[in-house]
mmCIF file of C-alpha atoms and ligand atoms in Angstrom:
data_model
loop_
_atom_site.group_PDB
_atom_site.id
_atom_site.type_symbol
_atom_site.label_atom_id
_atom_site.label_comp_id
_atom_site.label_asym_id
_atom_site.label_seq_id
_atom_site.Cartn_x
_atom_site.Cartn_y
_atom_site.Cartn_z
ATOM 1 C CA UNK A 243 -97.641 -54.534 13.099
ATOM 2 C CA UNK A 244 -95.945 -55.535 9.740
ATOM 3 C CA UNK A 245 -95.832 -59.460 9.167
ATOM 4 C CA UNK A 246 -94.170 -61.557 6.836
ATOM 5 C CA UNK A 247 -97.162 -62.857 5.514
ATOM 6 C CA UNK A 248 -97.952 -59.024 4.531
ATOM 7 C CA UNK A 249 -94.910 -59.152 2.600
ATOM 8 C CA UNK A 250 -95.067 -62.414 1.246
ATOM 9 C CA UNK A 251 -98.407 -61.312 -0.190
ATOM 10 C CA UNK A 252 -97.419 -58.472 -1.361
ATOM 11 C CA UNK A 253 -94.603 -59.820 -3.209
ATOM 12 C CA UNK A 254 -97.329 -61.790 -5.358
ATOM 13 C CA UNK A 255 -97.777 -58.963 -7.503
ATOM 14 C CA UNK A 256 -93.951 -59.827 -8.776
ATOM 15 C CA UNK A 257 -94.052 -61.614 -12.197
ATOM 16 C CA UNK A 258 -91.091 -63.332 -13.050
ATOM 17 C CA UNK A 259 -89.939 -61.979 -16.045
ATOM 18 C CA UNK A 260 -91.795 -63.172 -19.524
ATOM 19 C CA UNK A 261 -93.591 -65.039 -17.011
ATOM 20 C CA UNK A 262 -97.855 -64.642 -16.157
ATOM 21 C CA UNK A 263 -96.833 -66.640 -12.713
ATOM 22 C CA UNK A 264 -95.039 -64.520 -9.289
ATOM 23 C CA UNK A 265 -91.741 -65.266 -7.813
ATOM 24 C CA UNK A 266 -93.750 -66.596 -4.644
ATOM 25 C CA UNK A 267 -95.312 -69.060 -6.344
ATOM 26 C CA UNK A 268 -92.378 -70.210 -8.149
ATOM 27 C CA UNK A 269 -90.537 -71.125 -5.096
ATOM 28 C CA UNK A 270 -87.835 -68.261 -5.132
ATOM 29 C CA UNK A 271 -88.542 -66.660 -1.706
ATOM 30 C CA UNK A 272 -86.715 -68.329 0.530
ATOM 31 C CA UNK A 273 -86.233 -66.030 3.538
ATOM 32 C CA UNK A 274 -88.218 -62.865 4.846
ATOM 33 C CA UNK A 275 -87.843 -60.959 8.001
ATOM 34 C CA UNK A 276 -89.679 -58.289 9.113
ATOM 35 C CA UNK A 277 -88.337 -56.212 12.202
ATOM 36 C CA UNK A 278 -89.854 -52.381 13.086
ATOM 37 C CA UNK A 279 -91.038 -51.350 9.275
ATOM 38 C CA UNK A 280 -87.588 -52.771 7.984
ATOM 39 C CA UNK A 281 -87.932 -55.676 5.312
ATOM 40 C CA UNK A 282 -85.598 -58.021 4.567
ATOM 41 C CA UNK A 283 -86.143 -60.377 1.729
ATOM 42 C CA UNK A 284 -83.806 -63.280 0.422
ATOM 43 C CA UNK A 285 -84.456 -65.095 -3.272
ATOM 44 C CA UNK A 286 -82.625 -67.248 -4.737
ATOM 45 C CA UNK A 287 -83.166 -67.847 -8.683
ATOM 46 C CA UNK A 288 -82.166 -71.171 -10.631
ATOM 47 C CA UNK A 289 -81.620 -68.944 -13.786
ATOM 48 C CA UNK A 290 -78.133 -67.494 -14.226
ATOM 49 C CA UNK A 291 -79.301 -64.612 -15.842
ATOM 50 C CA UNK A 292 -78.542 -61.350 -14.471
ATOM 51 C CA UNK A 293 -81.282 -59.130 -16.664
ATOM 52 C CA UNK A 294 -83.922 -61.305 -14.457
ATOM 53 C CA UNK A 295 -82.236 -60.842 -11.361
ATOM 54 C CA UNK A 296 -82.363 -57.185 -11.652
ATOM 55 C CA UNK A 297 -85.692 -57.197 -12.924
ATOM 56 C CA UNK A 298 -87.163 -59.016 -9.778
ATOM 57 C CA UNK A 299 -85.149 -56.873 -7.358
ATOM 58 C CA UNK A 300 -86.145 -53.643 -8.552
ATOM 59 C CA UNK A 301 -89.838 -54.622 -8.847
ATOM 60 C CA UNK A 302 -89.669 -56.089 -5.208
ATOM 61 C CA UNK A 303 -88.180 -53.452 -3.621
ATOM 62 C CA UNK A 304 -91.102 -50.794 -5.671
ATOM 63 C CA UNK A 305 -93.799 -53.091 -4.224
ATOM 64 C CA UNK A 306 -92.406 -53.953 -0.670
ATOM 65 C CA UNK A 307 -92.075 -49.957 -0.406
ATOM 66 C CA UNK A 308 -95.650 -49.287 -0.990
ATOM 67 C CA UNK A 309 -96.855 -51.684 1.438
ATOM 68 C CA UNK A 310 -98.195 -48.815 4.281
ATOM 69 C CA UNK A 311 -95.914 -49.304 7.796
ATOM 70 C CA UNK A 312 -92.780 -49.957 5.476
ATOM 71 C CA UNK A 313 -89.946 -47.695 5.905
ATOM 72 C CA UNK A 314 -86.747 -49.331 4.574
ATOM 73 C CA UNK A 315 -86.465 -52.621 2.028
ATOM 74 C CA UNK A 316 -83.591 -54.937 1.121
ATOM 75 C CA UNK A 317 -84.175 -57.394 -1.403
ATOM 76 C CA UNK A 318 -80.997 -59.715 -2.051
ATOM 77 C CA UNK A 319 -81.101 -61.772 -5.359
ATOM 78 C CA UNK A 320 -79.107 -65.019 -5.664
ATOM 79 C CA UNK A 321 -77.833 -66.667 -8.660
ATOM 80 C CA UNK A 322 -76.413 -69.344 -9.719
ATOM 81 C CA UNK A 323 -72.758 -68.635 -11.424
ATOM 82 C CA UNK A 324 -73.255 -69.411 -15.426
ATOM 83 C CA UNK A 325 -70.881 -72.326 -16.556
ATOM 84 C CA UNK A 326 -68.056 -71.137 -18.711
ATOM 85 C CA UNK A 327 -68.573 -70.075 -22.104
ATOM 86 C CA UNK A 328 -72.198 -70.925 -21.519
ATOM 87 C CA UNK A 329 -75.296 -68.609 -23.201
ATOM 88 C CA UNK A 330 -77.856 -66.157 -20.572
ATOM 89 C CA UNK A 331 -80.533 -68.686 -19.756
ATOM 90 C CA UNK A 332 -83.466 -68.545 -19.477
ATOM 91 C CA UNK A 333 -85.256 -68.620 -23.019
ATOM 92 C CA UNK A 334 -84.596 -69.240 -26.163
ATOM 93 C CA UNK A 335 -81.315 -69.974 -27.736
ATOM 94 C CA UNK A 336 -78.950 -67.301 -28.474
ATOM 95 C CA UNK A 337 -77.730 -66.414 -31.471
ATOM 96 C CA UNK A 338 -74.727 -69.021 -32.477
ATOM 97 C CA UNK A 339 -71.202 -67.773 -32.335
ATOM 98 C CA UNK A 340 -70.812 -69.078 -35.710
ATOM 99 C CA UNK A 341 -70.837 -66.219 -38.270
ATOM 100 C CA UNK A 342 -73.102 -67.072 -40.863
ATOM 101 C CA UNK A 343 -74.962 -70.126 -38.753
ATOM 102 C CA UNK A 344 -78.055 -68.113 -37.073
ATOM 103 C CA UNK A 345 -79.090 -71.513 -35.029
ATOM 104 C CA UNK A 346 -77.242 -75.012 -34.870
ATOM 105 C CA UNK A 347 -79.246 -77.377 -33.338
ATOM 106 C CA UNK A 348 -78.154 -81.130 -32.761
ATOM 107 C CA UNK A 349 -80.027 -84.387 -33.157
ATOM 108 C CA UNK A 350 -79.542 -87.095 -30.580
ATOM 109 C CA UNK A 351 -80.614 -90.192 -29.511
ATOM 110 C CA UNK A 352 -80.496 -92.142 -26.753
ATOM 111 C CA UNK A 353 -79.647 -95.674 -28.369
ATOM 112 C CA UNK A 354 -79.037 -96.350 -32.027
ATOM 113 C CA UNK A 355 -81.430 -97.402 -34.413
ATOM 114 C CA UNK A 356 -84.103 -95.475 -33.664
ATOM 115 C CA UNK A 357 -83.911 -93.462 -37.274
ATOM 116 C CA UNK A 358 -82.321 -90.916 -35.724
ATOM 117 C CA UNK A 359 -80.128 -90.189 -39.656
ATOM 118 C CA UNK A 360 -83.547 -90.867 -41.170
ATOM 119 C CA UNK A 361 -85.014 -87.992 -39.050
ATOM 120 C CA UNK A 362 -82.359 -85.606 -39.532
ATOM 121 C CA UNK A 363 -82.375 -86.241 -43.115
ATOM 122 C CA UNK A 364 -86.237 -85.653 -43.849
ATOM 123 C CA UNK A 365 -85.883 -82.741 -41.114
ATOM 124 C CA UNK A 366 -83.840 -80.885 -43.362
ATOM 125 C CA UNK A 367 -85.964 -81.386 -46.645
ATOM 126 C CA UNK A 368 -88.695 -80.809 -44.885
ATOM 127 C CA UNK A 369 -87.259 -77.248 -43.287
ATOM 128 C CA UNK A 370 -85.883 -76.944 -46.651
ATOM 129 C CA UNK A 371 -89.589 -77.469 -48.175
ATOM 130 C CA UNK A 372 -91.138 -74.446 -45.487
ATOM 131 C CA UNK A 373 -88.430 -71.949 -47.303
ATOM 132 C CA UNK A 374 -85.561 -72.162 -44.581
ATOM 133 C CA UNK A 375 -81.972 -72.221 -45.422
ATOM 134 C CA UNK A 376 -80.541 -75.462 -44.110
ATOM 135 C CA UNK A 377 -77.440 -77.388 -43.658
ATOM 136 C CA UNK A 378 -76.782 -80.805 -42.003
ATOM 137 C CA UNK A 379 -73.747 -81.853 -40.441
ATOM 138 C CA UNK A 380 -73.168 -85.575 -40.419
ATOM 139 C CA UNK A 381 -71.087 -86.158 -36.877
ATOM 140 C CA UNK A 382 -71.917 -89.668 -36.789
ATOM 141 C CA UNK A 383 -67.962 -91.073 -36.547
ATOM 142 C CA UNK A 384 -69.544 -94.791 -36.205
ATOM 143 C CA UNK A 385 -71.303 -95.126 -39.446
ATOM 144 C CA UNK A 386 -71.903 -91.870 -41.433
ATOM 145 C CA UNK A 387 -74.941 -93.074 -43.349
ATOM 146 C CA UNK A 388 -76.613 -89.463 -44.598
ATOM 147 C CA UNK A 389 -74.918 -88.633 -48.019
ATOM 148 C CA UNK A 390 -76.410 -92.012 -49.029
ATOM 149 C CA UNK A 391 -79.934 -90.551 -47.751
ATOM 150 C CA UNK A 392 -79.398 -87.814 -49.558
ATOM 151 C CA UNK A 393 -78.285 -88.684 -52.917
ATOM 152 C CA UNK A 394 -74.767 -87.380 -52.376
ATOM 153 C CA UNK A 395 -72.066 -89.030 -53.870
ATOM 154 C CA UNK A 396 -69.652 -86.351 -54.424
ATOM 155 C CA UNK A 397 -67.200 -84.784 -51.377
ATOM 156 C CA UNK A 398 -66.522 -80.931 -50.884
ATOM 157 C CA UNK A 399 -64.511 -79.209 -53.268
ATOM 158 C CA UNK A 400 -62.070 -76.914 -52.059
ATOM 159 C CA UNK A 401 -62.257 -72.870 -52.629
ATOM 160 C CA UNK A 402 -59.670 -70.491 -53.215
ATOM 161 C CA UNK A 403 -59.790 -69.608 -50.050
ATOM 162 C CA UNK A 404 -58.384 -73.258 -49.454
ATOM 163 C CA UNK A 405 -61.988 -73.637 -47.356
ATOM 164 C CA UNK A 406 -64.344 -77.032 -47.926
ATOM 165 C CA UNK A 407 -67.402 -76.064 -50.416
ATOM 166 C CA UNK A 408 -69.917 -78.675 -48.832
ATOM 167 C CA UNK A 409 -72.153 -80.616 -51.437
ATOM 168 C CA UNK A 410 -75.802 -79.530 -51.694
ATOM 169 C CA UNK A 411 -78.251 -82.384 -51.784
ATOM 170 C CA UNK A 412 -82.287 -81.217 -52.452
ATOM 171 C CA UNK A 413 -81.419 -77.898 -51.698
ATOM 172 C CA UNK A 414 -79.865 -79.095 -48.091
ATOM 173 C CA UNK A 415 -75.880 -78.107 -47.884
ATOM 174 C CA UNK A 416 -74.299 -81.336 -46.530
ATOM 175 C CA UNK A 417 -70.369 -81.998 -44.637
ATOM 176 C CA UNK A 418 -69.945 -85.044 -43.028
ATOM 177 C CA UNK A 419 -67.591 -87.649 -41.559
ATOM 178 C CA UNK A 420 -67.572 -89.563 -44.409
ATOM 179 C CA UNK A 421 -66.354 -87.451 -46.928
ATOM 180 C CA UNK A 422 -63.081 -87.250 -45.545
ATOM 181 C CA UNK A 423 -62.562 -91.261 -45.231
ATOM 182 C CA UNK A 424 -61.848 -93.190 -48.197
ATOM 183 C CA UNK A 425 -64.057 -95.567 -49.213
ATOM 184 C CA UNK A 426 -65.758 -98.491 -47.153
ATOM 185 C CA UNK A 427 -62.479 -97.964 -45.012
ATOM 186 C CA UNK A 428 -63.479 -98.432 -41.456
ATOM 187 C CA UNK A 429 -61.755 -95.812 -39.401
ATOM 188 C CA UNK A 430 -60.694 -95.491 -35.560
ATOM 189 C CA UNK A 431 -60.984 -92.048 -34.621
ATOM 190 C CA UNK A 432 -59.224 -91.123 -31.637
ATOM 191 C CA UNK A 433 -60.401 -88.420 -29.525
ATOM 192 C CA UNK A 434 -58.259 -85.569 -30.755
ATOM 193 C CA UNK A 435 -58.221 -86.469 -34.112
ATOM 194 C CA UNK A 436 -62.810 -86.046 -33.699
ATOM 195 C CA UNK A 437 -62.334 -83.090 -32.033
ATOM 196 C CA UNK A 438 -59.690 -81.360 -34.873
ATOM 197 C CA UNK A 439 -62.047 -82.537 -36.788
ATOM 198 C CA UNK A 440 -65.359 -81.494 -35.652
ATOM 199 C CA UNK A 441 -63.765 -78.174 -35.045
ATOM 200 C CA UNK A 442 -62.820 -77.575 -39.069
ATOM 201 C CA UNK A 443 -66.639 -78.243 -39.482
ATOM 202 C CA UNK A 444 -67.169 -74.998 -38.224
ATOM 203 C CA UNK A 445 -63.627 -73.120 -39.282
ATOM 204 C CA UNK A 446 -63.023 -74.673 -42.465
ATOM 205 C CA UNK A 447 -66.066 -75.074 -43.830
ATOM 206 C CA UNK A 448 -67.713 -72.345 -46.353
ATOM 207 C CA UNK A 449 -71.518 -73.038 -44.886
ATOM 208 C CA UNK A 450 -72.470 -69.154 -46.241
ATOM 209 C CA UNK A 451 -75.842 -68.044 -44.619
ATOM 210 C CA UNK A 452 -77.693 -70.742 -43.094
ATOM 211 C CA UNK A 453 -81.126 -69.949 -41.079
ATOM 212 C CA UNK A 454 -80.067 -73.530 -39.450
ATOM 213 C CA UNK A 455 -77.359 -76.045 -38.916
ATOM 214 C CA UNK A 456 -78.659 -79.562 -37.965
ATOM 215 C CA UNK A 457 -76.055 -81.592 -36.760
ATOM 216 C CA UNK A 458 -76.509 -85.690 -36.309
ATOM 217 C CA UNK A 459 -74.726 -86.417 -33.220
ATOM 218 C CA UNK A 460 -73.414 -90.301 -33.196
ATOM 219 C CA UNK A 461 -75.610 -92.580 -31.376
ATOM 220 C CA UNK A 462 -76.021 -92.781 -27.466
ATOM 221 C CA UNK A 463 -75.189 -90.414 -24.733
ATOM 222 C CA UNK A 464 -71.764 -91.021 -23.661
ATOM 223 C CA UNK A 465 -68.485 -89.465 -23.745
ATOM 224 C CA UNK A 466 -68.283 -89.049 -27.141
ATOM 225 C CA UNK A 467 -71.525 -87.697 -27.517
ATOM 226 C CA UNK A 468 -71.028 -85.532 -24.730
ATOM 227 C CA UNK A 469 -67.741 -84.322 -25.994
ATOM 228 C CA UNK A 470 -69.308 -83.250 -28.987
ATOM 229 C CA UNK A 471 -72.243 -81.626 -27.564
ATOM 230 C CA UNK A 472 -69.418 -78.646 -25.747
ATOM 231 C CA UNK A 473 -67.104 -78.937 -29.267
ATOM 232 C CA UNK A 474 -70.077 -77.435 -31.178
ATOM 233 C CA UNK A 475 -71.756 -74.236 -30.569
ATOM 234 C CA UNK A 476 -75.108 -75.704 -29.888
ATOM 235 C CA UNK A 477 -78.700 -74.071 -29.589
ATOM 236 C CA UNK A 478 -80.555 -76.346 -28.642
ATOM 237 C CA UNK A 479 -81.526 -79.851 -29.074
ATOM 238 C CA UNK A 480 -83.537 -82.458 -30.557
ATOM 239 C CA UNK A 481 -83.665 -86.063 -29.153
ATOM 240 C CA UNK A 482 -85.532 -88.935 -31.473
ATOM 241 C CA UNK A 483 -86.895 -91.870 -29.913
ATOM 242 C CA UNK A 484 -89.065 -94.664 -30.422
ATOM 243 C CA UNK A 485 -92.507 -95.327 -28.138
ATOM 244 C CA UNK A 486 -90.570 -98.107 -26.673
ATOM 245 C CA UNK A 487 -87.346 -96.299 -26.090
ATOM 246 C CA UNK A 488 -89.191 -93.391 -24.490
ATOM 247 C CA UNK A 489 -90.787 -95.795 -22.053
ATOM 248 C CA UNK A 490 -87.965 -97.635 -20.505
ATOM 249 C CA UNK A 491 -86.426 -93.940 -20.066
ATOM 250 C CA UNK A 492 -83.857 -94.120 -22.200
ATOM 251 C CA UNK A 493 -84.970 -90.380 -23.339
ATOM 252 C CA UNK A 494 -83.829 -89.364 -19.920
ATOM 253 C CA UNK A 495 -80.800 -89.853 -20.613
ATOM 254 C CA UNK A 496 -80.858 -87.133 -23.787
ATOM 255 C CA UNK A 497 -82.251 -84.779 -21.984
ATOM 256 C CA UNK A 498 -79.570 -85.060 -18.862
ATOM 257 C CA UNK A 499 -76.805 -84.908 -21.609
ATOM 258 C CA UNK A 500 -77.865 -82.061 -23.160
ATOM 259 C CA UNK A 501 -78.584 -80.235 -19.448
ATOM 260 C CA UNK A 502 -75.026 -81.370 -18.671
ATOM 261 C CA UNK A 503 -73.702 -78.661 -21.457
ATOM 262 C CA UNK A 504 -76.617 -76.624 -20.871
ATOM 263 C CA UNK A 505 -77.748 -76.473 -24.121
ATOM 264 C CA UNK A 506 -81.651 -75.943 -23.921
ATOM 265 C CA UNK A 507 -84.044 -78.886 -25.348
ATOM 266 C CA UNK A 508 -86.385 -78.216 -28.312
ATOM 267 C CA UNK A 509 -88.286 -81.403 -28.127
ATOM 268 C CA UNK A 510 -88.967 -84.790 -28.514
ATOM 269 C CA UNK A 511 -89.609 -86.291 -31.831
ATOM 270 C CA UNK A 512 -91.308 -90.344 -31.674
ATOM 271 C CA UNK A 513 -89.805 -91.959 -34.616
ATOM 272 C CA UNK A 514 -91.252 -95.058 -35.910
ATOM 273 C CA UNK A 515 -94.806 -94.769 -33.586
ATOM 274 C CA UNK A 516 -97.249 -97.188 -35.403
ATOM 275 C CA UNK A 517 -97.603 -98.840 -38.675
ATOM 276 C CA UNK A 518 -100.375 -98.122 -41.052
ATOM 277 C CA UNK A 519 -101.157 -100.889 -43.403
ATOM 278 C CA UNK A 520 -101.746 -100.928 -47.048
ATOM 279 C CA UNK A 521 -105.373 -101.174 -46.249
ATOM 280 C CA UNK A 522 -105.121 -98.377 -43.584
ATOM 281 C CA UNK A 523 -105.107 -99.872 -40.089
ATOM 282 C CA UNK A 524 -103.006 -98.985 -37.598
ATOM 283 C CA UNK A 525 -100.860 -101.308 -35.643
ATOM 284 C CA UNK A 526 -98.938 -100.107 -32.890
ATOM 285 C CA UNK A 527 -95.535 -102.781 -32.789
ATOM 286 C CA UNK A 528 -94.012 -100.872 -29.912
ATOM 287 C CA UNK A 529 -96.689 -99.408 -28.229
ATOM 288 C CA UNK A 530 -97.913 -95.844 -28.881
ATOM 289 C CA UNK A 531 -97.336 -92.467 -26.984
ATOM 290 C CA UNK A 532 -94.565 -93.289 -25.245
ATOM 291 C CA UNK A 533 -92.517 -90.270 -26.343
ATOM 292 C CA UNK A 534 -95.190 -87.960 -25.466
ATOM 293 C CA UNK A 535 -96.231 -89.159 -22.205
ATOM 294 C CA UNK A 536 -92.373 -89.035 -21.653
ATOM 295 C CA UNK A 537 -92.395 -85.647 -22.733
ATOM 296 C CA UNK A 538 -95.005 -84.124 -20.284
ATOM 297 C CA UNK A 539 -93.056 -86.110 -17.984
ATOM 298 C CA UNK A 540 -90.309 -84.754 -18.446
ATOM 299 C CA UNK A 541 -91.435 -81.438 -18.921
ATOM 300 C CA UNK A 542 -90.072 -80.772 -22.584
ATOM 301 C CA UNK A 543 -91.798 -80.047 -25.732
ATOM 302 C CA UNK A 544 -93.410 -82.804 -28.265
ATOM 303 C CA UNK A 545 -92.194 -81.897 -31.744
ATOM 304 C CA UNK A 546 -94.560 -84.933 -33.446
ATOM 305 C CA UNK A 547 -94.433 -88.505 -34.378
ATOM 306 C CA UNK A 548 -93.663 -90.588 -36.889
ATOM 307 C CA UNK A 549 -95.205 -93.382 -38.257
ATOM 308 C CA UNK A 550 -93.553 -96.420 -39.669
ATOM 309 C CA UNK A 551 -93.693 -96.674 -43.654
ATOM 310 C CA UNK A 552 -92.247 -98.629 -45.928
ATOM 311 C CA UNK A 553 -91.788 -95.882 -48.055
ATOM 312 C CA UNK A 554 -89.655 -93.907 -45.448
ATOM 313 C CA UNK A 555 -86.953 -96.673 -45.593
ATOM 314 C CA UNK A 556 -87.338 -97.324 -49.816
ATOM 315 C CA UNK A 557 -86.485 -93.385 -50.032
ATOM 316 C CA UNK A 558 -83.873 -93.190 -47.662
ATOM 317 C CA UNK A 559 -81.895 -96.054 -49.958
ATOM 318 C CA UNK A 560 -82.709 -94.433 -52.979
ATOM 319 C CA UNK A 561 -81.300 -91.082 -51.594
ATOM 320 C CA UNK A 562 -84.228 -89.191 -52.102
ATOM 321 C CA UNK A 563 -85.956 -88.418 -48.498
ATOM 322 C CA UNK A 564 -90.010 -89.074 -48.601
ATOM 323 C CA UNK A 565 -90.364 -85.145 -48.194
ATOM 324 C CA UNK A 566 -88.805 -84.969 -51.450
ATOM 325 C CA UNK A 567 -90.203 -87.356 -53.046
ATOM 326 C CA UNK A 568 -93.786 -87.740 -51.702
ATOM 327 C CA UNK A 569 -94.309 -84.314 -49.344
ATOM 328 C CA UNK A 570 -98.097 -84.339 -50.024
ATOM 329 C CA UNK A 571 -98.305 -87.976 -48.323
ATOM 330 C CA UNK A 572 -98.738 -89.273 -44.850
ATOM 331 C CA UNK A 573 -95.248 -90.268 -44.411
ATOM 332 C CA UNK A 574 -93.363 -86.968 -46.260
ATOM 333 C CA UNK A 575 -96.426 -84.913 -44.047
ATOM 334 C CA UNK A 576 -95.403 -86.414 -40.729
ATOM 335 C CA UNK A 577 -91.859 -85.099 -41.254
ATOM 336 C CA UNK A 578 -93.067 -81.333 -42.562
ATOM 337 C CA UNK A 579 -95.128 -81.181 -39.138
ATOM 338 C CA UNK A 580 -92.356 -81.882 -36.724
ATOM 339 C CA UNK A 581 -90.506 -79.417 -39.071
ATOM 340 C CA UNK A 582 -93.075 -76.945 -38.679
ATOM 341 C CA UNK A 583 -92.898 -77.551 -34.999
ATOM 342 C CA UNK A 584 -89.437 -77.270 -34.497
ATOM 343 C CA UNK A 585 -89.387 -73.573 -36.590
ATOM 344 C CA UNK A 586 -91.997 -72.632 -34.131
ATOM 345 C CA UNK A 587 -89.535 -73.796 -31.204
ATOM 346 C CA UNK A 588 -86.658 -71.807 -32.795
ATOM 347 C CA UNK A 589 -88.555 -68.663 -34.026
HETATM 348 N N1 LIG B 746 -90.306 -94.104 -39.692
HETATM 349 C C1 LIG B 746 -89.651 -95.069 -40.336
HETATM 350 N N2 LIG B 746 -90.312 -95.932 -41.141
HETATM 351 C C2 LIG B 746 -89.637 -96.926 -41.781
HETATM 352 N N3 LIG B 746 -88.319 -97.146 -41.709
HETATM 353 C C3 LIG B 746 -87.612 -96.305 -40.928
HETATM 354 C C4 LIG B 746 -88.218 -95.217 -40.213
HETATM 355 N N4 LIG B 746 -87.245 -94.568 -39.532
HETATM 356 C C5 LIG B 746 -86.083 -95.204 -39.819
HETATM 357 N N5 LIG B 746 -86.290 -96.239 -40.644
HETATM 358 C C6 LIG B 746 -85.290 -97.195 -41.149
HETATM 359 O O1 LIG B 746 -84.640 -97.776 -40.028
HETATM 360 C C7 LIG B 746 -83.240 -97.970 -40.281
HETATM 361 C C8 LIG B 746 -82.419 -97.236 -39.227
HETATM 362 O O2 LIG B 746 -82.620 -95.845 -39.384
HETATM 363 P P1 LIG B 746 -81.437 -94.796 -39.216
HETATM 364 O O3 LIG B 746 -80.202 -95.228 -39.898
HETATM 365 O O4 LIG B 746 -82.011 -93.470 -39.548
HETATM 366 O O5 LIG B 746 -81.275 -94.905 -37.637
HETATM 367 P P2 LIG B 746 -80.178 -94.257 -36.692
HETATM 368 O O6 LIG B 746 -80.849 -94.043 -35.379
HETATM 369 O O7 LIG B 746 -79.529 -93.109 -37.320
HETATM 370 O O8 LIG B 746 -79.191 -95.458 -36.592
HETATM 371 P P3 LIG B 746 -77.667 -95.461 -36.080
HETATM 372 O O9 LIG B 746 -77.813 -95.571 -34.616
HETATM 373 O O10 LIG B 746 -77.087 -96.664 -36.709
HETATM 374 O O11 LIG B 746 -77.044 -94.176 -36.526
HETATM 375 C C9 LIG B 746 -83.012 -97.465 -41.690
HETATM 376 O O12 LIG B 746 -83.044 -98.535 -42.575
HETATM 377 C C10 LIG B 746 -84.192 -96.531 -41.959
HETATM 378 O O13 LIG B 746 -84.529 -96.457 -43.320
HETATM 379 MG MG1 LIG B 747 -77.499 -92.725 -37.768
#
């Protein structure tokens, strides 16, 4: 007599797909019945993607049919429906809808001040540095601080295809919020007026070829933030926090945002993780680890920390990012290893 505990074993020879572990022990059988050499078996997936729905059904119903004292097989697949407008999951990101943009990938953070701008900045250079083509996209409608960063004093010029040339800054190409404000001029963006103009980022803007897109998303995880997030065409995404940050959760709250619009998480980067001083010890002001204890936790990737130096701020004022300045030292190498680390990510 067939059992279901024939079949369930049986169906342990089904890998999920790009996967070394079975659809058993992943959790996605949830019913089986077993009546006179008829099997019936019921899985439901978390994935929206129909490639690996078909995948597991056909390879269930080849092993279930080879099992001896089984004459007939259904295998039903369930899915969740994908959200609107949203990419196949699982995996990597797709390619961006953005002709010309191969990835865009946004920075976040869960609070300010965690050197979220100084990140993106030195993430660039330091892409820039391992031969990618980058651009950065300053979205920060608070306080757009990264042509300062980078040395970038002049705005876009305009093409004669009446299209914004951005400004290039150590090889980065730069647009941002603050080129199209006058002066020290404190602005009140409404809501349509950021989304017109978040949009023209991507239509009006002659970006040419980039491998990546790095966009600095404004500080925090609300509405605006979240807004944002579904305005651009997003990859993936990076969220920067500090050790003490990560462990009062506020990195939760990154990752939830970008789950909320689906857009899949790189990593976490730990900004500011210890101080080294001048004569080489290390002092750890807000603790240490936090971001990648929070990571495991969480179950998302570690992209690297970053240590607190001196030099880090002095370059960012001077507009010259440590990778450009001082690459071969600690504080320019931290940066080219979570750079490193997030090309690996993003393939
Ligand atoms: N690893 C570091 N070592 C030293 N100084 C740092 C480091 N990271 C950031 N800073 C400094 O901390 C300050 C805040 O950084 P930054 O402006 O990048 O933060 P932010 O998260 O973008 O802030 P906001 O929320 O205001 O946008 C800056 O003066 C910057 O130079
Ligand atoms: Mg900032």
């Amino acid at each position: 007599m067939l059992t279901e505990d024939e079949v369930r074993n049986a169906l342990k020879a089904v890998k999920y797909p790009g996967y070394s572990r079975d659809v058993v022990s992943f959790g996605l059988v949830k019913e089986i019945a077993v009546r006179e050499g008829a099997v019936s078996v019921i899985m439901n997936l978390t994935s929206s993607n129909p490639e690996a729905a078909r995948q597991i059904r056909t390879e269930s119903e080849h092993v279930l049919k080879a099992v001896p004292g089984v004459n007939s097989v259904y295998v039903e697949v369930n899915q969740p429906k994908p959200p609107p407008g949203a990419s196949p999951q699982p995996g990597l990101p797709q390619q961006s809808r953005v002709p010309g943009l191969h990835r865009i990938v946004a920075i976040a953070s869960g609070k300010g001040g965690v050197g979220k701008s100084t990140v993106s900045v030195n993430l660039a250079c330091a892409l820039k540095a391992l031969g990618v083509r980058v651009g950065l996209l300053d979205c920060d409608i608070y306080g757009p601080s990264i042509p300062l960063m980078m040395g970038i004093h002049e705005k876009p010029t305009i093409s004669d295809a009446e299209k914004m040339v951005p400004p290039v800054g150590h090889g980065v190409k730069l647009m941002s919020m603050g080129f199209l404000v006058e002066g020290d001029q404190p602005v009140i963006w409404r809501g349509p007026m950021i989304m017109k103009t978040i949009q023209q980022f991507f239509t009006a803007v002659e970006w040419g070829e980039l491998d990546y897109l790095l966009v600095d998303l404004p500080p925090g995880t609300g509405d605006a933030q979240l807004t944002l997030c579904q305005t651009v065409p997003l990859d993936g995404g990076v969220i920067v926090t500090t050790p003490q940050e990560a462990s009062l959760g506020v990195v939760r709250k990154g990752i939830a945002m970008f789950q909320k619009v689906n857009v899949p998480i790189l990593g976490i980067v730990e900004n500011m993780s210890y101080y080294t001083t001048p004569t080489g010890d290390r002092v750890e002001i807000f603790g240490h680890g936090g971001g990648h204890t929070e990571a495991m936790r969480q179950n998302v990737p570690f992209l690297g920390e970053v240590p607190i130096f001196t030099e880090i701020r002095e370059a960012g004022d001077r507009g010259v990012p440590v990778v450009v300045s001082a690459g071969d030292k600690p504080p320019g190498q931290a940066f080219l290893k979570v750079g490193e680390a997030l090309r690996a990510k993003l393939g």
